[in-house]
PDB file of C-alpha atoms in Angstrom:
ATOM      1  CA  MET P  15      14.609 105.440  36.746  1.00 33.00           C
ATOM      2  CA  MET P  16      15.451 101.885  37.792  1.00 41.00           C
ATOM      3  CA  THR P  17      18.210  99.990  36.031  1.00 41.00           C
ATOM      4  CA  ASP P  18      18.319  96.412  34.813  1.00 45.00           C
ATOM      5  CA  ALA P  19      20.588  93.806  36.436  1.00 44.00           C
ATOM      6  CA  CYS P  20      23.185  94.229  33.703  1.00 51.00           C
ATOM      7  CA  ASP P  21      23.435  97.932  34.518  1.00 84.00           C
ATOM      8  CA  LEU P  22      23.779  97.193  38.237  1.00 90.00           C
ATOM      9  CA  THR P  23      27.066  95.380  37.585  1.00 85.00           C
ATOM     10  CA  THR P  24      28.482  98.482  35.897  1.00 85.00           C
ATOM     11  CA  LYS P  25      27.591 100.809  38.768  1.00 86.00           C
ATOM     12  CA  SER P  26      29.692 101.581  41.824  1.00 87.00           C
ATOM     13  CA  CYS P  27      28.508 101.920  45.384  1.00 84.00           C
ATOM     14  CA  LEU P  28      28.062 105.421  46.758  1.00 84.00           C
ATOM     15  CA  PRO P  29      28.739 106.373  50.377  1.00 84.00           C
ATOM     16  CA  CYS P  30      25.605 106.323  52.516  1.00 79.00           C
ATOM     17  CA  GLU P  31      25.170 109.312  54.730  1.00 71.00           C
ATOM     18  CA  GLY P  32      23.025 109.779  57.806  1.00 68.00           C
ATOM     19  CA  GLY P  33      19.578 111.039  56.980  1.00 72.00           C
ATOM     20  CA  THR P  34      19.504 109.257  53.619  1.00 82.00           C
ATOM     21  CA  PRO P  35      16.342 107.163  53.511  1.00 90.00           C
ATOM     22  CA  ALA P  36      16.479 103.424  52.932  1.00 94.00           C
ATOM     23  CA  LEU P  37      14.737 102.101  49.837  1.00 96.00           C
ATOM     24  CA  ASN P  38      10.988 101.695  50.120  1.00 97.00           C
ATOM     25  CA  GLN P  39       9.321  98.333  49.462  1.00 97.00           C
ATOM     26  CA  THR P  40       8.353  99.238  45.884  1.00 97.00           C
ATOM     27  CA  GLU P  41      11.965 100.104  45.036  1.00 96.00           C
ATOM     28  CA  ILE P  42      13.188  96.936  46.749  1.00 97.00           C
ATOM     29  CA  THR P  43      10.720  94.782  44.818  1.00 97.00           C
ATOM     30  CA  VAL P  44      11.820  96.257  41.471  1.00 95.00           C
ATOM     31  CA  LEU P  45      15.531  95.779  42.223  1.00 96.00           C
ATOM     32  CA  LEU P  46      15.073  92.324  43.736  1.00 96.00           C
ATOM     33  CA  ALA P  47      13.294  91.161  40.577  1.00 95.00           C
ATOM     34  CA  GLN P  48      16.498  91.956  38.677  1.00 94.00           C
ATOM     35  CA  LEU P  49      18.528  89.486  40.750  1.00 95.00           C
ATOM     36  CA  ASP P  50      18.526  85.710  40.440  1.00 94.00           C
ATOM     37  CA  GLY P  51      17.653  83.822  43.600  1.00 96.00           C
ATOM     38  CA  TRP P  52      18.100  86.615  46.133  1.00 98.00           C
ATOM     39  CA  GLU P  53      15.439  86.863  48.815  1.00 98.00           C
ATOM     40  CA  GLN P  54      14.440  89.685  51.091  1.00 98.00           C
ATOM     41  CA  ASN P  55      14.295  89.003  54.815  1.00 97.00           C
ATOM     42  CA  GLY P  56      13.290  92.211  56.562  1.00 96.00           C
ATOM     43  CA  VAL P  57      16.063  94.770  56.148  1.00 96.00           C
ATOM     44  CA  LEU P  58      18.428  92.453  54.274  1.00 97.00           C
ATOM     45  CA  ILE P  59      18.735  90.487  51.065  1.00 98.00           C
ATOM     46  CA  ALA P  60      20.362  87.054  51.039  1.00 98.00           C
ATOM     47  CA  LYS P  61      21.399  84.198  48.787  1.00 98.00           C
ATOM     48  CA  THR P  62      23.126  80.848  49.300  1.00 98.00           C
ATOM     49  CA  TYR P  63      25.609  79.731  46.649  1.00 97.00           C
ATOM     50  CA  PRO P  64      26.362  75.992  46.239  1.00 97.00           C
ATOM     51  CA  PHE P  65      29.852  74.664  45.457  1.00 97.00           C
ATOM     52  CA  LYS P  66      31.497  71.359  44.651  1.00 97.00           C
ATOM     53  CA  ASP P  67      33.751  71.462  47.703  1.00 97.00           C
ATOM     54  CA  HIS P  68      35.233  73.598  50.468  1.00 96.00           C
ATOM     55  CA  TYR P  69      38.084  74.894  48.304  1.00 97.00           C
ATOM     56  CA  GLN P  70      35.679  76.395  45.756  1.00 97.00           C
ATOM     57  CA  ALA P  71      33.509  77.884  48.510  1.00 97.00           C
ATOM     58  CA  MET P  72      36.570  79.455  50.141  1.00 97.00           C
ATOM     59  CA  ALA P  73      37.845  80.837  46.827  1.00 97.00           C
ATOM     60  CA  PHE P  74      34.428  82.435  46.299  1.00 97.00           C
ATOM     61  CA  VAL P  75      34.554  84.035  49.759  1.00 97.00           C
ATOM     62  CA  ASN P  76      37.944  85.550  48.938  1.00 97.00           C
ATOM     63  CA  ALA P  77      36.639  86.914  45.629  1.00 97.00           C
ATOM     64  CA  VAL P  78      33.595  88.390  47.402  1.00 97.00           C
ATOM     65  CA  ALA P  79      35.984  90.050  49.863  1.00 96.00           C
ATOM     66  CA  TRP P  80      37.831  91.645  46.942  1.00 96.00           C
ATOM     67  CA  ILE P  81      34.581  92.996  45.455  1.00 96.00           C
ATOM     68  CA  SER P  82      33.479  94.226  48.884  1.00 95.00           C
ATOM     69  CA  HIS P  83      36.755  96.035  49.423  1.00 95.00           C
ATOM     70  CA  ARG P  84      36.593  97.733  46.001  1.00 95.00           C
ATOM     71  CA  GLU P  85      32.986  98.818  46.569  1.00 96.00           C
ATOM     72  CA  ASN P  86      33.526  99.634  50.265  1.00 95.00           C
ATOM     73  CA  HIS P  87      30.280  97.806  51.011  1.00 95.00           C
ATOM     74  CA  HIS P  88      30.608  94.616  53.019  1.00 96.00           C
ATOM     75  CA  PRO P  89      28.251  91.646  53.430  1.00 97.00           C
ATOM     76  CA  ASP P  90      27.829  89.151  56.202  1.00 97.00           C
ATOM     77  CA  ILE P  91      29.195  85.851  54.917  1.00 98.00           C
ATOM     78  CA  HIS P  92      28.447  82.413  56.353  1.00 98.00           C
ATOM     79  CA  LEU P  93      30.752  79.694  54.996  1.00 97.00           C
ATOM     80  CA  GLY P  94      29.968  75.990  55.059  1.00 96.00           C
ATOM     81  CA  TYR P  95      31.767  72.990  53.588  1.00 95.00           C
ATOM     82  CA  ASN P  96      30.264  73.413  50.126  1.00 97.00           C
ATOM     83  CA  GLN P  97      28.156  76.545  50.340  1.00 97.00           C
ATOM     84  CA  CYS P  98      28.385  80.243  51.018  1.00 97.00           C
ATOM     85  CA  HIS P  99      25.488  82.312  52.344  1.00 98.00           C
ATOM     86  CA  VAL P 100      25.759  86.058  51.625  1.00 98.00           C
ATOM     87  CA  GLU P 101      23.638  88.753  53.253  1.00 98.00           C
ATOM     88  CA  TYR P 102      23.559  92.452  52.404  1.00 97.00           C
ATOM     89  CA  THR P 103      22.030  95.355  54.281  1.00 97.00           C
ATOM     90  CA  THR P 104      23.052  98.970  54.703  1.00 95.00           C
ATOM     91  CA  HIS P 105      23.651  99.367  58.416  1.00 90.00           C
ATOM     92  CA  ALA P 106      23.935 103.181  58.210  1.00 89.00           C
ATOM     93  CA  LEU P 107      20.347 103.287  56.920  1.00 92.00           C
ATOM     94  CA  ASN P 108      18.981 100.366  58.954  1.00 91.00           C
ATOM     95  CA  GLY P 109      17.570  99.098  55.674  1.00 95.00           C
ATOM     96  CA  LEU P 110      18.406  98.428  52.065  1.00 97.00           C
ATOM     97  CA  SER P 111      20.134 100.754  49.617  1.00 95.00           C
ATOM     98  CA  GLU P 112      20.984 100.450  45.943  1.00 95.00           C
ATOM     99  CA  ASN P 113      24.505  99.500  47.103  1.00 95.00           C
ATOM    100  CA  ASP P 114      23.164  96.173  48.368  1.00 97.00           C
ATOM    101  CA  PHE P 115      21.740  95.352  44.941  1.00 97.00           C
ATOM    102  CA  ILE P 116      24.844  96.532  43.078  1.00 96.00           C
ATOM    103  CA  CYS P 117      27.035  94.213  45.143  1.00 97.00           C
ATOM    104  CA  ALA P 118      24.561  91.326  44.851  1.00 97.00           C
ATOM    105  CA  ALA P 119      24.582  91.682  41.043  1.00 96.00           C
ATOM    106  CA  LYS P 120      28.391  91.760  40.968  1.00 96.00           C
ATOM    107  CA  ILE P 121      28.605  88.655  43.139  1.00 96.00           C
ATOM    108  CA  ASP P 122      26.124  86.842  40.882  1.00 95.00           C
ATOM    109  CA  ALA P 123      28.281  87.775  37.873  1.00 93.00           C
ATOM    110  CA  LEU P 124      31.339  86.422  39.707  1.00 92.00           C
ATOM    111  CA  PHE P 125      29.565  83.160  40.527  1.00 93.00           C
ATOM    112  CA  HIS P 126      28.737  82.590  36.862  1.00 84.00           C
ATOM    113  CA  LEU P 127      32.335  83.008  35.653  1.00 81.00           C
TER     114      LEU P 127
END
């Protein structure tokens, strides 16, 4: 059973083990619909967050790092003067896992604080 975006923020990432299949496109589509503004690009999901200035963008990056450390699931982050681009994929699966969507939902919740 798929969860709604609210439930994703209450979940924790699980370790991905070799042989575990990546999500299929139907599962990805359902989970992606629960996120605001995230887009799929092949085997990753991505979103760009706008900020007033560099200080706010940098503070966001540090908060994302804290979430990533707690979940043990780390994004690629591209920082600009007043924006932060975040990309998630599960390298161990060479595709997307529920972990990517859990972290994306938590980062969205952080952004809206």
